[in-house]
Amino acid sequence: MTELNKSDLIIKIMNLNSQINQTEIEKSVNTFFDTITISLTNSQKVELRGFGSFGVKKREARLARNPKTGEIIYVPKKKKVSFKMLKHLKQEINKN
């Protein structure tokens, strides 16, 4: 399994768009991710058509058990990012 990190993404975009320089592509990718981050920070849903949607879910505080020691611990409330892929993406992933 291979990974695609941000610098790999920038290189792939550069290879597809040779007329745009690396600095401009980097700015665009950073702006894209920053915009998503800001939206999620403000509890706004982010939908990328044909891909999926990101949202923020709240987890209430709860008591849990440390699996290693069996000790009961308090887990404070927190927010987490959720991703729901669209049907088309799910079908593409499951083709093979």
Coordinates of N, CA and C in Angstrom, one line a residue:
M1 N 0.8 -1.2 0.0 CA 0.0 0.0 0.0 C 0.9 1.2 0.0
T2 N 0.6 2.2 -0.8 CA 1.4 3.4 -0.9 C 0.5 4.6 -0.3
E3 N 1.2 5.6 0.1 CA 0.6 6.8 0.6 C 0.7 7.9 -0.3
L4 N -0.2 8.8 -0.2 CA -0.1 10.1 -1.0 C -0.1 11.2 0.0
N5 N 1.0 11.9 0.1 CA 1.1 13.0 1.1 C 1.0 14.3 0.3
K6 N 1.0 15.4 1.0 CA 0.7 16.7 0.3 C 1.8 17.0 -0.7
S7 N 3.1 16.7 -0.5 CA 4.1 17.0 -1.5 C 3.9 16.1 -2.7
D8 N 3.5 14.8 -2.5 CA 3.2 14.0 -3.7 C 2.0 14.5 -4.5
L9 N 1.0 15.0 -3.8 CA -0.1 15.6 -4.5 C 0.3 16.8 -5.3
I10 N 1.1 17.7 -4.8 CA 1.6 18.8 -5.5 C 2.4 18.4 -6.8
I11 N 3.2 17.4 -6.6 CA 4.0 16.9 -7.8 C 3.0 16.3 -8.8
K12 N 2.0 15.6 -8.4 CA 1.1 15.0 -9.4 C 0.3 16.1 -10.1
I13 N -0.1 17.2 -9.4 CA -0.8 18.3 -10.1 C 0.2 19.0 -11.0
M14 N 1.5 19.1 -10.6 CA 2.5 19.8 -11.5 C 2.6 19.0 -12.8
N15 N 2.7 17.7 -12.7 CA 2.8 16.8 -13.8 C 1.7 16.9 -14.8
L16 N 0.5 17.2 -14.3 CA -0.7 17.3 -15.1 C -0.9 18.7 -15.7
N17 N -0.2 19.7 -15.0 CA -0.4 21.1 -15.4 C 1.0 21.8 -15.5
S18 N 1.7 21.4 -16.5 CA 3.1 21.9 -16.6 C 3.2 23.5 -16.8
Q19 N 2.1 24.1 -17.2 CA 2.1 25.6 -17.4 C 2.0 26.3 -16.1
I20 N 1.7 25.6 -15.0 CA 1.6 26.3 -13.7 C 2.8 25.9 -12.8
N21 N 3.5 26.9 -12.2 CA 4.7 26.6 -11.5 C 4.4 26.0 -10.1
Q22 N 5.4 25.4 -9.5 CA 5.2 24.7 -8.3 C 4.7 25.6 -7.1
T23 N 5.2 26.8 -7.1 CA 4.8 27.7 -6.0 C 3.3 28.0 -6.0
E24 N 2.8 28.2 -7.2 CA 1.4 28.5 -7.4 C 0.5 27.3 -7.0
I25 N 1.0 26.1 -7.4 CA 0.3 24.9 -7.0 C 0.3 24.7 -5.5
E26 N 1.4 24.9 -4.9 CA 1.6 24.8 -3.5 C 0.6 25.7 -2.7
K27 N 0.6 27.0 -3.2 CA -0.3 28.0 -2.6 C -1.8 27.5 -2.7
S28 N -2.2 27.0 -3.9 CA -3.5 26.5 -4.1 C -3.9 25.4 -3.2
V29 N -3.0 24.4 -3.1 CA -3.2 23.2 -2.2 C -3.3 23.6 -0.8
N30 N -2.4 24.5 -0.3 CA -2.4 25.0 1.1 C -3.7 25.8 1.4
T31 N -4.1 26.6 0.4 CA -5.4 27.4 0.6 C -6.6 26.4 0.7
F32 N -6.6 25.4 -0.2 CA -7.6 24.4 -0.1 C -7.7 23.7 1.2
F33 N -6.6 23.2 1.7 CA -6.6 22.5 3.0 C -6.9 23.5 4.2
D34 N -6.4 24.7 4.1 CA -6.6 25.7 5.1 C -8.1 26.1 5.2
T35 N -8.8 26.2 4.0 CA -10.2 26.5 4.0 C -11.0 25.4 4.6
I36 N -10.7 24.2 4.3 CA -11.4 23.1 4.9 C -11.2 23.1 6.4
T37 N -10.0 23.3 6.9 CA -9.7 23.3 8.3 C -10.4 24.4 9.0
I38 N -10.5 25.6 8.4 CA -11.2 26.7 9.0 C -12.7 26.4 9.1
S39 N -13.2 25.8 8.1 CA -14.7 25.5 8.0 C -15.0 24.5 9.1
L40 N -14.2 23.4 9.2 CA -14.4 22.4 10.2 C -14.3 23.0 11.6
T41 N -13.3 23.9 11.8 CA -13.1 24.5 13.1 C -14.3 25.3 13.5
N42 N -15.0 25.9 12.6 CA -16.2 26.6 12.8 C -17.5 25.7 12.8
S43 N -17.3 24.4 12.9 CA -18.4 23.4 12.8 C -19.2 23.5 11.6
Q44 N -18.6 23.9 10.5 CA -19.4 23.9 9.2 C -19.1 22.6 8.5
K45 N -20.1 22.1 7.7 CA -19.9 20.9 6.9 C -19.2 21.3 5.6
V46 N -18.3 20.4 5.1 CA -17.6 20.6 3.9 C -18.0 19.5 2.9
E47 N -18.6 19.9 1.8 CA -19.0 18.9 0.8 C -18.2 19.0 -0.4
L48 N -17.5 18.0 -0.9 CA -16.8 18.0 -2.1 C -17.5 17.1 -3.1
R49 N -18.2 17.7 -4.0 CA -19.1 17.0 -5.0 C -18.3 15.9 -5.7
G50 N -18.9 14.7 -5.8 CA -18.2 13.6 -6.4 C -17.2 12.9 -5.5
F51 N -17.0 13.3 -4.3 CA -16.0 12.7 -3.4 C -16.6 12.3 -2.1
G52 N -17.1 13.3 -1.3 CA -17.6 13.0 0.0 C -17.8 14.3 0.8
S53 N -18.2 14.1 2.0 CA -18.4 15.3 2.9 C -17.7 15.1 4.2
F54 N -17.2 16.2 4.8 CA -16.6 16.2 6.1 C -17.5 16.9 7.0
G55 N -17.6 16.5 8.2 CA -18.4 17.2 9.2 C -17.7 17.0 10.6
V56 N -18.3 17.7 11.6 CA -17.8 17.7 12.9 C -18.8 17.0 13.8
K57 N -18.5 16.0 14.5 CA -19.4 15.3 15.5 C -18.9 15.5 16.9
K58 N -19.8 15.7 17.8 CA -19.5 15.9 19.2 C -19.6 14.5 19.9
R59 N -18.6 14.2 20.7 CA -18.6 13.0 21.6 C -18.8 13.5 23.0
E60 N -19.8 13.0 23.6 CA -20.0 13.4 25.0 C -19.0 12.8 25.9
A61 N -18.8 13.4 27.1 CA -17.9 12.9 28.1 C -18.4 11.5 28.6
R62 N -17.5 10.6 28.9 CA -18.0 9.3 29.3 C -16.9 8.6 30.2
L63 N -17.4 7.6 30.8 CA -16.4 6.7 31.6 C -16.0 5.6 30.6
A64 N -14.8 5.2 30.7 CA -14.3 4.1 29.8 C -13.3 3.3 30.7
R65 N -12.9 2.2 30.1 CA -12.0 1.3 30.8 C -10.7 1.2 30.1
N66 N -9.6 1.4 30.8 CA -8.3 1.2 30.2 C -8.1 -0.3 29.9
P67 N -7.9 -0.7 28.7 CA -7.8 -2.1 28.3 C -6.6 -2.8 28.9
K68 N -5.6 -2.0 29.2 CA -4.3 -2.6 29.7 C -4.5 -2.9 31.2
T69 N -5.0 -2.0 31.9 CA -5.1 -2.1 33.4 C -6.4 -2.5 33.9
G70 N -7.5 -2.2 33.1 CA -8.8 -2.4 33.6 C -9.4 -1.3 34.4
E71 N -8.6 -0.3 34.7 CA -8.9 0.9 35.5 C -10.0 1.7 34.7
I72 N -11.0 2.2 35.4 CA -12.0 3.1 34.9 C -11.4 4.5 34.8
I73 N -11.6 5.1 33.6 CA -11.0 6.4 33.4 C -12.1 7.3 32.9
Y74 N -12.0 8.6 33.1 CA -12.9 9.6 32.6 C -12.4 10.1 31.2
V75 N -13.2 10.1 30.2 CA -12.8 10.6 28.9 C -13.7 11.9 28.7
P76 N -13.0 13.1 28.6 CA -13.8 14.3 28.5 C -14.5 14.4 27.1
K77 N -15.4 15.3 27.0 CA -16.1 15.5 25.7 C -15.1 16.1 24.7
K78 N -15.4 15.8 23.5 CA -14.5 16.3 22.4 C -15.2 16.3 21.1
K79 N -14.6 16.9 20.1 CA -15.2 16.9 18.8 C -14.3 16.1 17.9
K80 N -14.9 15.5 16.9 CA -14.0 14.7 16.0 C -14.6 14.9 14.5
V81 N -13.7 14.8 13.6 CA -14.0 15.0 12.2 C -14.5 13.6 11.6
S82 N -15.6 13.7 10.9 CA -16.2 12.5 10.3 C -16.1 12.7 8.8
F83 N -16.0 11.6 8.0 CA -16.0 11.7 6.6 C -17.0 10.7 6.1
K84 N -17.8 11.1 5.2 CA -18.8 10.2 4.5 C -18.5 10.3 3.0
M85 N -18.1 9.1 2.5 CA -17.8 9.1 1.1 C -19.1 9.0 0.3
L86 N -19.1 9.5 -0.9 CA -20.3 9.4 -1.8 C -20.3 8.0 -2.4
K87 N -21.5 7.7 -2.9 CA -21.8 6.4 -3.5 C -20.8 6.1 -4.6
H88 N -20.6 7.1 -5.5 CA -19.7 6.9 -6.6 C -18.3 6.5 -6.2
L89 N -17.8 7.2 -5.2 CA -16.4 6.9 -4.7 C -16.4 5.5 -4.0
K90 N -17.4 5.1 -3.3 CA -17.5 3.8 -2.7 C -17.5 2.7 -3.8
Q91 N -18.2 2.9 -4.8 CA -18.2 2.0 -6.0 C -16.9 1.9 -6.6
E92 N -16.2 3.0 -6.8 CA -14.8 3.0 -7.4 C -13.9 2.2 -6.6
I93 N -13.9 2.4 -5.3 CA -13.0 1.7 -4.3 C -13.2 0.2 -4.3
N94 N -14.5 -0.2 -4.4 CA -14.8 -1.6 -4.3 C -14.9 -2.3 -5.7
K95 N -14.4 -1.7 -6.7 CA -14.4 -2.4 -8.0 C -13.5 -3.6 -8.1
N96 N -12.4 -3.5 -7.5 CA -11.4 -4.6 -7.5 C -11.7 -5.7 -6.5

